[in-house]
XYZ file of C-alpha atoms in Angstrom:
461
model
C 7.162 -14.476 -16.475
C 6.146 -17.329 -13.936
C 4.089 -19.769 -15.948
C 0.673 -20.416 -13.764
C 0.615 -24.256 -13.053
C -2.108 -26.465 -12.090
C -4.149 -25.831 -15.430
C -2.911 -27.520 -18.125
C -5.216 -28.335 -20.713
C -7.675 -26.683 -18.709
C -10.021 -23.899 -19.787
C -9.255 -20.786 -17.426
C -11.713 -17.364 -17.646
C -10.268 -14.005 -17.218
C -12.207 -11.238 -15.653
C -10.529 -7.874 -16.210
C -8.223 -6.916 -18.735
C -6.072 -3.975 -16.954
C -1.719 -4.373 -16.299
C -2.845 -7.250 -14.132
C -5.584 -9.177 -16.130
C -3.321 -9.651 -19.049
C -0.318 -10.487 -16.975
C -2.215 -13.670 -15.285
C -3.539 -14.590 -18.602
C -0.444 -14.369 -20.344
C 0.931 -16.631 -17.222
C -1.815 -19.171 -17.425
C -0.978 -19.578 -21.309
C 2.391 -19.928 -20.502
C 1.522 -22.563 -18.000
C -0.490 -24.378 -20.435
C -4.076 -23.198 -19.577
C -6.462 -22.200 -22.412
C -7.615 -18.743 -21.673
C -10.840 -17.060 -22.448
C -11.031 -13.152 -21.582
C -13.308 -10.803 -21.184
C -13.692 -6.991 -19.600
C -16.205 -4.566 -19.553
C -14.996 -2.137 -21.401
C -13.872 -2.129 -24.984
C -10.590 -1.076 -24.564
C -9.472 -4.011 -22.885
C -11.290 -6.297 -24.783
C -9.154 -5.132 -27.775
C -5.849 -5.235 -25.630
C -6.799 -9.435 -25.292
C -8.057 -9.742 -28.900
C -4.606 -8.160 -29.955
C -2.430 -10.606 -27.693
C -4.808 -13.499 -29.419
C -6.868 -14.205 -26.423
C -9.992 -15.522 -27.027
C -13.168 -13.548 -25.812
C -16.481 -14.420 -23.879
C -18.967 -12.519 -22.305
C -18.783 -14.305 -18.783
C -22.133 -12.397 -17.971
C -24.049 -14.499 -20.683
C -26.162 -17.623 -19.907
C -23.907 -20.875 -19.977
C -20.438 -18.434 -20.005
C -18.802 -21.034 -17.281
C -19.130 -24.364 -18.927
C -16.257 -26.229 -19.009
C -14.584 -23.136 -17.222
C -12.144 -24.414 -14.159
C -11.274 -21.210 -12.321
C -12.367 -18.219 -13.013
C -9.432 -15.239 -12.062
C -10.667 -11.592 -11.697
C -8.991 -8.166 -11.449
C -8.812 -6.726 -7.849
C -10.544 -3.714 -8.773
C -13.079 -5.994 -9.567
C -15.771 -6.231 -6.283
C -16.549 -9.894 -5.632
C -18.631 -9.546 -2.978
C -19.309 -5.941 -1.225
C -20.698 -3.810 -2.458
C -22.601 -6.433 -4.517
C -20.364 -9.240 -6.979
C -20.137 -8.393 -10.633
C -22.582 -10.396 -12.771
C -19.875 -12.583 -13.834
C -18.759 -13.444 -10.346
C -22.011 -14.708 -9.445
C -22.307 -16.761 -12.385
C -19.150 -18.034 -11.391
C -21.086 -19.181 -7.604
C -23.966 -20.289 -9.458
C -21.508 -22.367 -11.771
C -19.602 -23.827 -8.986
C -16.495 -22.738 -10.502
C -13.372 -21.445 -8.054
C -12.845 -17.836 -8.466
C -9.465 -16.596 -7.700
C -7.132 -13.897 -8.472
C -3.409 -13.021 -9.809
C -1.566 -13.473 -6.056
C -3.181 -16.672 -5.518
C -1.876 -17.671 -8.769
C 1.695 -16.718 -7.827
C 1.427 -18.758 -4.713
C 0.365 -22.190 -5.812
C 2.926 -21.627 -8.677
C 5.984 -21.477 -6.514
C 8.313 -24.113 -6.144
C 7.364 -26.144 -9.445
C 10.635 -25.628 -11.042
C 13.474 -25.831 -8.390
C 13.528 -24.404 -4.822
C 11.212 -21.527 -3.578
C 11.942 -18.119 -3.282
C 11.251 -16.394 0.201
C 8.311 -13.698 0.308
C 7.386 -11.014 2.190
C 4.245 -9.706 2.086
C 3.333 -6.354 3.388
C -0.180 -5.122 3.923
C -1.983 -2.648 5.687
C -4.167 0.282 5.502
C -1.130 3.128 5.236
C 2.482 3.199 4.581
C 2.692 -0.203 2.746
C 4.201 1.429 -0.319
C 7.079 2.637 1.575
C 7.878 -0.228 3.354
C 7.741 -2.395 0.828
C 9.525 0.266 -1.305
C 11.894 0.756 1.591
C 12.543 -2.841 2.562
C 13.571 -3.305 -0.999
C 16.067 -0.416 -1.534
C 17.822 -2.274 1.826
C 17.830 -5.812 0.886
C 18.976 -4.768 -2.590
C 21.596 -2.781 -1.281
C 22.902 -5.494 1.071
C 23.359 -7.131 -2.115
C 20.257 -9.649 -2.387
C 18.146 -10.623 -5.242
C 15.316 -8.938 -4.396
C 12.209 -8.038 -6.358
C 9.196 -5.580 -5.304
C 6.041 -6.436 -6.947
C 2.419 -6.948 -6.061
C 0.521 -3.616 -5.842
C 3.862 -1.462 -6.227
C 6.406 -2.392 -8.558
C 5.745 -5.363 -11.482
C 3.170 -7.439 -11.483
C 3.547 -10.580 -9.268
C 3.262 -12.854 -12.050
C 5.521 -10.599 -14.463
C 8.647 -11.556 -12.401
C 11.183 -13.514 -14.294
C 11.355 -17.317 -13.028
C 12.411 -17.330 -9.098
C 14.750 -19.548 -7.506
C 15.987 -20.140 -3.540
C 18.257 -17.301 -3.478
C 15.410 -14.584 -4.853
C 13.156 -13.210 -2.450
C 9.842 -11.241 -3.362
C 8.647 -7.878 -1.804
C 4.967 -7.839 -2.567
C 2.896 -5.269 -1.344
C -0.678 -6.395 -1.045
C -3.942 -4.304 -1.097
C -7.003 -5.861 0.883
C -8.585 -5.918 -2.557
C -6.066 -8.657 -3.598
C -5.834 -10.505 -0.018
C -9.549 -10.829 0.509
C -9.827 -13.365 -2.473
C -6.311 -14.772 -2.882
C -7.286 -18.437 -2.110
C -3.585 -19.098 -1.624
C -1.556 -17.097 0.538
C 1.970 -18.638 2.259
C 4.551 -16.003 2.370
C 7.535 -16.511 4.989
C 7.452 -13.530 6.227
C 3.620 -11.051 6.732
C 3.915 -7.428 7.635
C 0.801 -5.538 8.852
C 1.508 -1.498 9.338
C -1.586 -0.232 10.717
C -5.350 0.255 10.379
C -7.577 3.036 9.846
C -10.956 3.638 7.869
C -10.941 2.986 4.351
C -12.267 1.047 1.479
C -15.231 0.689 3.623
C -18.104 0.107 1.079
C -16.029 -2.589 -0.401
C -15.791 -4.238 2.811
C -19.072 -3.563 4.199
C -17.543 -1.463 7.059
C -14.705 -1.700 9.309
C -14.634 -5.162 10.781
C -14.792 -6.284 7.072
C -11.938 -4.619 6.255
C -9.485 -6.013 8.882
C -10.646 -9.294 8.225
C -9.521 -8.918 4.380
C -6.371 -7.891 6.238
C -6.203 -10.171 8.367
C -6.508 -13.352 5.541
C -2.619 -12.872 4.961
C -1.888 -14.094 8.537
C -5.199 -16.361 9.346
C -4.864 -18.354 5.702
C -1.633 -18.194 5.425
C 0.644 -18.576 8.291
C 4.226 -16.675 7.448
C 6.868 -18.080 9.937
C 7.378 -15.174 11.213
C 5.172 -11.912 11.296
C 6.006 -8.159 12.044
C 2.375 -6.693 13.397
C 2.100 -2.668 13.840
C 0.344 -2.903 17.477
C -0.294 0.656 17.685
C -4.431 0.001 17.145
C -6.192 -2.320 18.727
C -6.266 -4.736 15.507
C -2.644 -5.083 15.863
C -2.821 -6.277 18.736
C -5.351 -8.554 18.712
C -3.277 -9.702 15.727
C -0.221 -10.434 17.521
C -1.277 -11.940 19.992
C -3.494 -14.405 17.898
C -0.536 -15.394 16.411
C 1.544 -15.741 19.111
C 1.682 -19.315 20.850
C 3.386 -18.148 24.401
C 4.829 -15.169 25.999
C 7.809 -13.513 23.961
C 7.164 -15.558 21.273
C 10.010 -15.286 18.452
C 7.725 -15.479 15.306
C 6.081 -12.458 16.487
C 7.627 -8.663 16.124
C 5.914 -6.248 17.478
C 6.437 -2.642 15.861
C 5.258 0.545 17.518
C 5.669 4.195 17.512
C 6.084 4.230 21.546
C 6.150 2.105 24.505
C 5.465 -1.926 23.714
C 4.068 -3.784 27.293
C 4.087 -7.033 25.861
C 7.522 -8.911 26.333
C 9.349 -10.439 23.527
C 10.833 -9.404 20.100
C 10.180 -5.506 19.376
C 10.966 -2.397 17.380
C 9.920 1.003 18.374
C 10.225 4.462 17.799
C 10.114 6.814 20.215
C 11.315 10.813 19.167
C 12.449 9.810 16.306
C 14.747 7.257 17.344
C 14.416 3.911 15.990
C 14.972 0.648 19.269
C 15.194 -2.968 18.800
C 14.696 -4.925 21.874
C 14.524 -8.480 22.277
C 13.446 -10.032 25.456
C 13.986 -7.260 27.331
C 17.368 -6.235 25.753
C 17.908 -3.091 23.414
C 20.130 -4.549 20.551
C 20.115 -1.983 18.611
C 19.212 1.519 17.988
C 19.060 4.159 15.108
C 18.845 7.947 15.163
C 16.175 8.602 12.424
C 15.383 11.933 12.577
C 17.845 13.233 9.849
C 16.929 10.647 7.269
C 15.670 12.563 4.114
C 13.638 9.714 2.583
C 11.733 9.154 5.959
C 10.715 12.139 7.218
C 7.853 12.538 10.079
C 6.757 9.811 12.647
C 4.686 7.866 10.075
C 7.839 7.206 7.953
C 9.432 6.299 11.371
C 6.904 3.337 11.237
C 7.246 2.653 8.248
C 11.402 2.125 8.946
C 10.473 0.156 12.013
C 7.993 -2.430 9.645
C 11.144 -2.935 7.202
C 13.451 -3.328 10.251
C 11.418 -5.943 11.455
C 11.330 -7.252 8.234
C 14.727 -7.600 7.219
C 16.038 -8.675 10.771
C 13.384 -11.684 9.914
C 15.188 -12.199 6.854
C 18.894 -12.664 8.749
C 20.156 -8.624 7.720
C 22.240 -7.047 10.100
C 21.625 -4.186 11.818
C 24.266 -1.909 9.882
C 23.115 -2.822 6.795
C 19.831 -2.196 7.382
C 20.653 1.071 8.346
C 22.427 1.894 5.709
C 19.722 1.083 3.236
C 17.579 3.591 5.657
C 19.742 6.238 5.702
C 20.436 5.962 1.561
C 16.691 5.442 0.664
C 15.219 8.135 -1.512
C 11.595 8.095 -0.738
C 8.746 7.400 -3.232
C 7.088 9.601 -5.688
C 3.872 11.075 -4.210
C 4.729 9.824 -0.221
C 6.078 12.851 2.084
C 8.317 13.811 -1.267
C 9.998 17.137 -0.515
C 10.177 18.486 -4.660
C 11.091 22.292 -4.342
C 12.521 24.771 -1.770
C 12.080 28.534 -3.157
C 13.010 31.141 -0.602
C 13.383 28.952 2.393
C 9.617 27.613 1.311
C 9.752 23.665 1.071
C 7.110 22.317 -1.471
C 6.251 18.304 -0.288
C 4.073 16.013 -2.369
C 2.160 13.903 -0.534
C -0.455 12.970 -3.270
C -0.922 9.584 -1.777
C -2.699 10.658 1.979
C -5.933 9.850 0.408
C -7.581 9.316 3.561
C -7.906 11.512 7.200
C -5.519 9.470 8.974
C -2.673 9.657 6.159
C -3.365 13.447 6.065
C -3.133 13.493 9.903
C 0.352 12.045 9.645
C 1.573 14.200 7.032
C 0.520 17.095 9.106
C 2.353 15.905 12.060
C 5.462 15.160 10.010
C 5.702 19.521 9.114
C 5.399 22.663 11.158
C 3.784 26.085 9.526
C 2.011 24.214 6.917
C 0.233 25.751 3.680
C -1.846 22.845 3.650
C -3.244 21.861 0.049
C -5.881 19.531 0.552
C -9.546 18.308 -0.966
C -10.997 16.092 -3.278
C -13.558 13.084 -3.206
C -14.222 12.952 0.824
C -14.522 9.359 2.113
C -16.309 7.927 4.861
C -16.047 9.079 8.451
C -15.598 12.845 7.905
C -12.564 15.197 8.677
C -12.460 14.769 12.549
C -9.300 13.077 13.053
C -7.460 15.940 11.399
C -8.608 18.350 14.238
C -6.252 17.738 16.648
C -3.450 17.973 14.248
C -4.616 21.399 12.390
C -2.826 23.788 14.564
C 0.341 23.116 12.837
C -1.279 24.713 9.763
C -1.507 28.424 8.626
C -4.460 28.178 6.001
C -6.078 25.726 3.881
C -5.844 25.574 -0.287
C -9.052 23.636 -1.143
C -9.368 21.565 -4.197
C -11.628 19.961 -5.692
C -15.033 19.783 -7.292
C -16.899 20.013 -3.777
C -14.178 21.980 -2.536
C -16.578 24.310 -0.770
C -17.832 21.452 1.508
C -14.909 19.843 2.472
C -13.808 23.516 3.315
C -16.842 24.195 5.613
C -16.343 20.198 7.042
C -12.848 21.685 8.484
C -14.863 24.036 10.880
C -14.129 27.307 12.053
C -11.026 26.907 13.477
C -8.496 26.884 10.568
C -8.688 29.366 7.799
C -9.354 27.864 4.634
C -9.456 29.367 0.716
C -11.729 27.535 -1.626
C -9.816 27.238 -4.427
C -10.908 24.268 -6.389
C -7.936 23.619 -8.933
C -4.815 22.826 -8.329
C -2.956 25.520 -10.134
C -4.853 27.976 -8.342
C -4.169 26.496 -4.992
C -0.309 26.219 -5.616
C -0.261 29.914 -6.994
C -2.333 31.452 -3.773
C 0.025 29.408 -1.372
C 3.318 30.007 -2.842
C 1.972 33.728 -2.412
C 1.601 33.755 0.902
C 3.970 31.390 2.226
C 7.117 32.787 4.559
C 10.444 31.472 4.851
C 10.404 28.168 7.239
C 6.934 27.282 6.251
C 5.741 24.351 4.323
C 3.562 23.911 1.431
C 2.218 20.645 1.966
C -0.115 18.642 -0.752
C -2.002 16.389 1.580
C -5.285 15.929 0.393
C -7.237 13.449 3.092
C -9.438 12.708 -0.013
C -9.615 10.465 -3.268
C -8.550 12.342 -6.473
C -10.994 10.667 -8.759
C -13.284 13.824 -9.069
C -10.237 15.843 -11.122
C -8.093 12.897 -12.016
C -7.435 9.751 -12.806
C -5.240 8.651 -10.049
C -3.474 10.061 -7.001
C -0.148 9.865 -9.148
C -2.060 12.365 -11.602
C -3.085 14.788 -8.716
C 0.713 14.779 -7.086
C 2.249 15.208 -10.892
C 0.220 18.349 -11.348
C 1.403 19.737 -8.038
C 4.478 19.059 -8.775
C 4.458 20.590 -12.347
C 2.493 23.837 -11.032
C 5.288 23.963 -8.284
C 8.213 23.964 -11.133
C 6.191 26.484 -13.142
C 6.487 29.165 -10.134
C 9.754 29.901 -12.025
C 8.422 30.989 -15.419
């Protein structure tokens, strides 16, 4: 555990008592902070009271005095679409509110020298290159650790020292209130729509995003420029032409001069200044399949060239990287039908890549529709045979596809997976892709892609 510093002897409220709420308080006791807790629900009240933390309603008349920071869960919303009661009280107290990454930032370096960090954000594909950049670094034989919102907890990690260096991936949830954030190295993969209401719309959202580079300053950054954001980004932070600090990731052609790495049919191009340096054939990776993957392998490129890898190594890791539960994950082939899990494309434009990444799909899809509607996904629909509908207004997102894609509203997963094994042909694809939150069904998308995955192994019986 990395004891929190800065607090000793001071009184420190904790808002939130989920895997990451009771990490940071167990840090800031560790550090020598006295902790008071306290979380909605009951369950995680009686998590604290069991550990020996101390409770208080923070919603209650006078719940901040004496209180010196107050640190809240990132599920928590602190400002969009309103603040939780004990936020505000927080405001109205005059007391800093903060949350667990923050805390791992002003904690580094206390004892000894500093590990390196790389933090990854972005609206899709973080996971995997965070997951991704890992599995290389760790197979070039670095300390490496993967934490954040994948992995442990940030401030679960074991004490850090100048050989260690931290993967975190970071939601805009957790860098929209970090109030320190100074990794060596930021990644951004791409925008598109999401977590809108939390954000109070698009521009909101970016600029949660955009905190990692704007407040904190990594020495070098690897921007996705394929959206305009990107590139505004990069070339905020870039002081003069072909500046070093900045590499620029695409999946085609980059006009901007300088340090770059791009994927174009499948094959993977560094270039710096002008000069390919190296170059990988992607398209039989297993872990990475599909040009959204490609990206992905072009964001962890970028990353671990910033961190001194070579480019062999780096392949290697690439070509020996296994994929992640729930992200493109091929699961089954039964007569020359491949079953791929894809739980985590809980929004149109991570469905849209999915869809690119297959041919002859029996698409699986449904669930809590978000913001924006299904348009994006028309231009990418011809690759699929029919639509398996799920969810509990499965008949609407069916009718949002329009008329030009057969769709079968099927509303449960088991009876989706049944009717599209059924009907599938050799070469085809059942694809779990939903473009849609699971939380109508289940708990999480990990739930959803579990229960494909166990109605897919049941086809045997």
């Amino acid at each position: 555990m990395i004891p929190v510093r800065g607090f000793v002897g001071d009184t420190v409220a904790v808002l939130g008592l989920g895997r990451s709420g009771l990490t940071a308080a167990r840090a800031l006791r560790a550090g020598g902070a006295e902790v008071v807790a306290w979380d909605d629900g009951a369950k995680g009240r009686e998590a604290a009271e069991a550990e020996g933390f101390a409770l208080r309603d923070l919603t209650r008349a006078g719940a901040f005095d004496g209180i010196a920071c107050l640190v809240t869960s990132p599920g928590i919303p602190h400002l969009y679409p309103a603040p939780h009661p004990a936020i505000r009280a927080a405001w109205d107290a005059g007391v800093a509110v903060d949350n667990d990454i923050g805390l791992f930032f002003r904690s580094l370096g206390h004892e000894g020298e500093a590990p390196r960090v790389v933090a990854i954000t972005g609206s899709n594909g973080k996971s995997t290159t965070a997951a991704l950049l890992h599995h290389v670094l760790i197979r070039a034989h670095k300390r490496a650790h993967l934490a954040g919102n994948i992995g442990r907890g940030v401030l679960d990690l074991d004490p850090l020292g100048e050989a260690d260096i931290v993967v975190l991936e970071l939601s805009s949830y957790q860098t929209d209130l970090a109030r320190s954030l100074t990794p060596d190295i930021g990644v951004f993969t791409n925008l598109s729509s999401d977590h809108l209401d939390r954000h109070a719309g698009h521009g909101g959202y970016f600029a949660a995003k955009r905190r990692l580079f704007a407040e904190g300053g990594p020495e070098r950054a690897v921007i996705g420029v394929d959206e305009d954001e990107g590139r505004y980004l990069a070339n905020q932070l870039s002081e003069a032409t072909g500046d070093p600090r900045v590499i620029r990731v695409a999946t085609g052609r980059i006009e901007a001069p300088g340090w770059q790495v791009t994927v174009r049919k499948g094959w993977l191009a560094e270039t710096r200044m002008g000069r390919q340096v190296a170059s990988v054939d992607l398209r039989d990776v297993p872990g990475l399949p599909g040009r959204h993957n490609h990206q992905n392998a072009c964001c962890a490129w970028g990353a671990a060239r910033a961190l001194g890898l070579g480019p062999r190594d780096i392949e290697a890791g690439l070509r020996s990287y296994p994929g992640l539960p729930h992200r493109s994950q091929r699961i089954a082939e039964r007569g020359g039908v491949v079953f791929v899990n894809d739980s985590k494309a809980t929004n149109v434009d991570a469905a849209a890549q999915a869809l690119q990444a297959f041919k002859d799909i029996r698409w699986i899809c449904g669930g809590l529709m978000k913001e924006g509607g299904l348009d994006a996904l028309r231009p990418h629909l011809g690759r699929v045979a029919k639509a398996y509908v799920i969810g509990r207004e499965a008949e609407g997102f069916a009718l949002a596809l329009g008329p030009g894609i057969e769709a079968e509203v099927c509303t449960d997963m088991a009876t989706a997976v049944a009717r599209a094994a059924a009907e599938a042909r050799p070469g085809e694809t059942v694809l779990l892709a939903p473009a849609a939150a699971s939380f109508d069904q289940y708990d999480s998308f990990e739930a959803r892609g579990q229960d494909f995955a166990e109605r897919v192994a049941a086809l045997d019986d």
